[in-house]
Amino acid sequence: MNKPIGIFDSGVGGTSIWKEVIKLLPNENTIYLADSKNAPYGEKPSEEILSLSIKNTELLISKGCKLIIVACNTATTNAIDFLRKNYNIPFIGIEPAIKPAALQSKTGAIGILATKGTLTSELFAKTAFEYTKHITTIEQDGEGLVSLIEAGKLNSKELNELLSTYLKPMLQFNIDHLVLGCTHYPYLIPQINEILGGAIKIIDSGEAVAKQTKAILEKNNLLSTKTTISQHQFCINTKTEVITEILNDVSVVISVERLEF
Ligand code: DGL
């Protein structure tokens, strides 16, 4: 089925997921919505995150998407149950990968860096309760990081200092895994490694989301059968440069448009 896969995030963070998806599924067309105008979602109340997720979903469905990836931990943990119940297409979500980190930890301590919206969600509480009873978890709200990335300040001193403030205290607890619970954060991996010294395993969920997307497309007989080059359309409701800068190293052709939504 040659309809596109829809992907949305509060901004450009979900492109870290999009990259994994097109690597595993090069034959699929994609449409990505970056709701940068409303970022950060993680500092908004749950009801607002839900209504923004509904708005994004309806736009992607109106563009003919056959499956939607909620490439945002905050939107997944606050809205995916509602979306699955109310729309008749498959949804793939992303949650902080607490389970593998907890199972693999040797020191019995893991760090979780995520937004406030994710850390305070019911789904997060449920997963944490299930898998982390036997270990110490250090949860840290990454307040401010998403806004700096959206503002194009990925390599700034300001961001580096904020990240250091959030991560350094985790070292005192002897963590051996750091879970990245926000799709913007994989773009910070070089800085994180520098701050934590490289010995701590960083876990993000991009590859797992791509594998799950493939499995669900297969199961529903929705895999693309086309033989032409794939099209990747990006829609953003702020400046298009935010997307083109963060994707300046990709080798596929993409189109980026500014859209009011
Ligand atoms: N990329 C989003 C996530 O994974 C960022 C949330 C936000 O906008 O605060 O949670």
Coordinates of C-alpha atoms and ligand atoms in Angstrom, one line a residue:
M1 CA 0.0 0.0 0.0
N2 CA 1.7 3.1 -1.2
K3 CA 0.2 5.7 1.0
P4 CA 2.7 7.6 3.3
I5 CA 3.6 6.9 6.9
G6 CA 2.7 9.9 9.0
I7 CA 5.0 11.1 11.8
F8 CA 4.6 13.9 14.3
D9 CA 6.4 15.5 17.1
S10 CA 6.3 18.8 19.0
G11 CA 9.2 19.9 16.8
V12 CA 12.3 18.5 15.1
G13 CA 13.2 15.9 17.7
G14 CA 11.1 13.2 16.0
T15 CA 13.5 13.4 13.0
S16 CA 15.7 11.1 15.1
I17 CA 13.0 8.5 14.7
W18 CA 12.3 9.4 11.1
K19 CA 16.0 8.7 10.3
E20 CA 15.7 5.1 11.7
V21 CA 12.5 4.5 9.9
I22 CA 13.7 5.4 6.5
K23 CA 16.9 3.4 7.1
L24 CA 14.9 0.3 7.8
L25 CA 12.0 1.0 5.3
P26 CA 13.7 2.9 2.4
N27 CA 10.7 2.1 0.1
E28 CA 8.2 4.1 2.2
N29 CA 7.0 7.6 1.6
T30 CA 6.7 9.8 4.7
I31 CA 5.0 13.0 5.9
Y32 CA 6.5 14.6 9.0
L33 CA 4.7 17.3 11.0
A34 CA 6.9 19.5 13.3
D35 CA 4.5 21.3 15.6
S36 CA 7.3 23.7 16.6
K37 CA 4.9 26.6 17.2
N38 CA 3.6 24.7 20.2
A39 CA 6.9 23.2 21.5
P40 CA 7.7 22.3 24.2
Y41 CA 4.8 19.9 24.8
G42 CA 6.5 18.6 27.9
E43 CA 5.7 21.7 30.0
K44 CA 2.0 21.7 29.1
P45 CA -1.0 20.1 30.9
S46 CA -2.0 16.6 29.8
E47 CA -5.3 17.8 28.2
E48 CA -3.5 20.3 26.0
I49 CA -1.0 17.6 24.9
L50 CA -4.0 15.4 24.0
S51 CA -5.7 18.1 21.9
L52 CA -2.4 19.0 20.1
S53 CA -2.0 15.3 19.3
I54 CA -5.5 15.1 18.0
K55 CA -4.9 18.1 15.7
N56 CA -1.7 16.6 14.3
T57 CA -3.3 13.2 13.8
E58 CA -6.3 14.6 11.9
L59 CA -4.0 16.6 9.6
L60 CA -1.9 13.5 8.8
I61 CA -5.1 11.4 8.2
S62 CA -6.4 14.1 5.9
K63 CA -3.1 13.8 4.0
G64 CA -3.8 10.1 3.5
C65 CA -1.4 8.5 5.9
K66 CA -1.8 4.7 6.4
L67 CA -0.1 4.6 9.8
I68 CA 1.0 7.2 12.3
I69 CA 4.2 7.3 14.4
V70 CA 3.8 9.5 17.4
A71 CA 7.5 10.4 17.5
C72 CA 7.3 12.1 20.8
N73 CA 7.4 10.5 24.2
T74 CA 5.3 13.3 25.8
A75 CA 2.5 12.9 23.2
T76 CA 2.7 9.1 23.4
T77 CA 2.5 8.9 27.1
N78 CA -0.4 11.3 27.3
A79 CA -2.4 10.6 24.2
I80 CA -1.8 7.3 22.4
D81 CA -4.5 5.3 24.2
F82 CA -7.1 7.9 23.1
L83 CA -5.7 8.0 19.5
R84 CA -5.8 4.2 19.2
K85 CA -9.4 4.1 20.4
N86 CA -10.7 6.9 18.2
Y87 CA -9.0 6.5 14.8
N88 CA -9.1 3.5 12.6
I89 CA -5.4 3.3 11.6
P90 CA -2.4 1.8 13.4
F91 CA -0.4 4.0 15.8
I92 CA 3.2 3.4 16.8
G93 CA 4.3 5.2 20.0
I94 CA 7.6 5.8 21.8
E95 CA 8.1 5.5 25.5
P96 CA 11.3 5.9 27.5
A97 CA 13.2 2.5 27.3
I98 CA 13.2 1.9 31.0
K99 CA 12.8 -1.9 30.7
P100 CA 16.0 -2.7 28.8
A101 CA 18.0 -0.3 31.0
A102 CA 16.6 -1.8 34.2
L103 CA 17.2 -5.4 33.0
Q104 CA 20.8 -4.7 31.9
S105 CA 22.0 -2.5 34.8
K106 CA 24.8 -4.0 36.7
T107 CA 25.2 -1.2 39.3
G108 CA 21.4 -1.3 40.0
A109 CA 21.1 2.4 39.2
I110 CA 19.8 4.1 36.0
G111 CA 19.2 7.6 35.0
I112 CA 16.2 8.8 33.0
L113 CA 16.2 12.2 31.2
A114 CA 12.7 13.1 29.9
T115 CA 10.2 16.0 29.9
K116 CA 8.0 16.8 32.8
G117 CA 5.0 15.8 30.7
T118 CA 6.5 12.3 30.3
L119 CA 7.7 11.9 33.8
T120 CA 4.4 12.8 35.3
S121 CA 2.2 10.7 32.9
E122 CA 0.3 7.6 34.0
L123 CA 1.8 5.4 31.4
F124 CA 5.3 6.3 32.6
A125 CA 4.4 5.6 36.2
K126 CA 2.9 2.2 35.2
T127 CA 6.1 1.2 33.3
A128 CA 8.4 2.5 36.0
F129 CA 6.5 0.6 38.6
E130 CA 6.6 -2.6 36.6
Y131 CA 10.3 -2.7 35.8
T132 CA 12.2 -0.6 38.4
K133 CA 11.1 -2.0 41.7
H134 CA 14.5 -3.6 42.3
I135 CA 16.7 -0.7 41.2
T136 CA 17.4 3.0 41.9
T137 CA 16.1 5.3 39.2
I138 CA 17.2 8.9 39.0
E139 CA 14.6 10.9 37.1
Q140 CA 15.5 14.2 35.7
D141 CA 13.2 16.7 33.9
G142 CA 15.1 18.2 31.0
E143 CA 13.3 21.5 31.2
G144 CA 14.6 24.0 28.6
L145 CA 16.5 21.5 26.4
V146 CA 13.8 21.1 23.8
S147 CA 13.4 24.9 23.5
L148 CA 17.1 25.4 22.9
I149 CA 17.2 22.7 20.3
E150 CA 14.2 24.2 18.6
A151 CA 15.9 27.6 18.6
G152 CA 18.9 26.1 16.7
K153 CA 21.2 26.2 19.8
L154 CA 22.2 22.6 19.7
N155 CA 25.9 23.3 20.2
S156 CA 25.6 26.3 22.4
K157 CA 27.4 26.9 25.7
E158 CA 24.0 27.6 27.3
L159 CA 22.7 24.1 26.3
N160 CA 25.9 22.4 27.4
E161 CA 25.8 24.0 30.8
L162 CA 22.1 23.1 31.4
L163 CA 22.8 19.5 30.3
S164 CA 25.7 19.3 32.7
T165 CA 23.5 20.6 35.6
Y166 CA 21.0 17.8 34.9
L167 CA 23.4 14.9 34.3
K168 CA 26.4 15.4 36.7
P169 CA 24.4 14.7 39.9
M170 CA 23.5 11.3 38.4
L171 CA 27.1 10.2 38.6
Q172 CA 27.0 10.3 42.4
F173 CA 24.4 7.5 42.2
N174 CA 26.7 5.3 40.1
I175 CA 24.3 4.9 37.2
D176 CA 25.5 2.7 34.4
H177 CA 22.6 3.4 31.9
L178 CA 21.0 6.7 30.8
V179 CA 17.6 6.5 29.2
L180 CA 16.8 9.3 26.8
G181 CA 13.0 9.8 27.2
C182 CA 12.6 12.5 24.6
T183 CA 13.1 12.2 20.8
H184 CA 15.0 15.5 20.8
Y185 CA 17.7 14.2 23.1
P186 CA 19.6 11.7 20.7
Y187 CA 20.9 14.9 19.0
L188 CA 22.7 15.6 22.4
I189 CA 24.5 12.3 22.5
P190 CA 28.0 13.8 21.8
Q191 CA 27.6 16.3 24.6
I192 CA 26.1 13.7 26.9
N193 CA 29.1 11.4 26.4
E194 CA 31.5 14.2 27.1
I195 CA 29.7 15.1 30.4
L196 CA 29.3 11.5 31.6
G197 CA 32.7 10.3 30.4
G198 CA 31.5 7.8 27.8
A199 CA 31.3 4.8 30.2
I200 CA 27.6 5.1 30.7
K201 CA 25.4 3.3 28.2
I202 CA 22.9 5.6 26.5
I203 CA 19.6 4.1 25.5
D204 CA 17.2 5.6 23.0
S205 CA 14.3 4.0 21.3
G206 CA 14.6 5.0 17.7
E207 CA 15.7 1.6 16.2
A208 CA 13.0 -0.2 18.3
V209 CA 10.3 2.1 16.9
A210 CA 11.5 1.5 13.3
K211 CA 11.3 -2.3 13.9
Q212 CA 7.9 -2.1 15.4
T213 CA 6.7 0.1 12.5
K214 CA 7.9 -2.5 10.0
A215 CA 6.3 -5.3 11.9
I216 CA 2.9 -3.5 12.1
L217 CA 3.0 -2.6 8.4
E218 CA 3.7 -6.3 7.6
K219 CA 1.0 -7.5 9.9
N220 CA -1.6 -5.2 8.3
N221 CA -0.4 -5.8 4.8
L222 CA 0.5 -2.1 4.4
L223 CA 4.1 -2.3 3.2
S224 CA 4.8 -0.2 0.2
T225 CA 5.1 -2.0 -3.1
K226 CA 6.2 0.9 -5.3
T227 CA 9.4 0.9 -7.3
T228 CA 9.8 4.7 -7.6
I229 CA 12.0 6.9 -5.4
S230 CA 10.5 7.6 -2.0
Q231 CA 9.1 11.0 -1.1
H232 CA 9.7 12.7 2.2
Q233 CA 7.6 15.7 3.0
F234 CA 8.2 17.9 6.1
C235 CA 5.7 20.4 7.3
I236 CA 6.6 22.9 10.0
N237 CA 4.6 25.7 11.5
T238 CA 7.6 27.9 12.3
K239 CA 10.8 28.5 10.2
T240 CA 11.7 25.8 7.6
E241 CA 15.4 26.3 8.5
V242 CA 14.8 24.5 11.8
I243 CA 14.3 21.3 9.8
T244 CA 16.8 21.9 7.0
E245 CA 19.6 22.6 9.6
I246 CA 19.0 19.5 11.7
L247 CA 18.7 17.3 8.6
N248 CA 21.6 18.8 6.7
D249 CA 23.5 15.5 6.7
V250 CA 20.8 13.2 5.2
S251 CA 21.4 11.6 1.9
V252 CA 17.8 11.3 0.7
V253 CA 15.8 14.1 -1.0
I254 CA 13.4 15.9 1.3
S255 CA 10.9 18.7 0.7
V256 CA 10.2 21.2 3.5
E257 CA 7.2 23.5 3.6
R258 CA 5.9 26.0 6.1
L259 CA 2.3 25.2 6.9
E260 CA -0.2 26.7 9.4
F261 CA -1.6 24.0 11.6
Ligands
DGL1 N1 10.3 15.2 21.3 C1 9.4 15.4 22.4 C2 9.4 14.1 23.3 O1 9.9 13.1 22.9 C3 9.6 16.7 23.1 C4 8.6 17.1 24.0 C5 8.4 18.5 24.2 O2 8.1 19.2 23.3 O3 8.6 19.0 25.4 O4 8.9 14.1 24.4

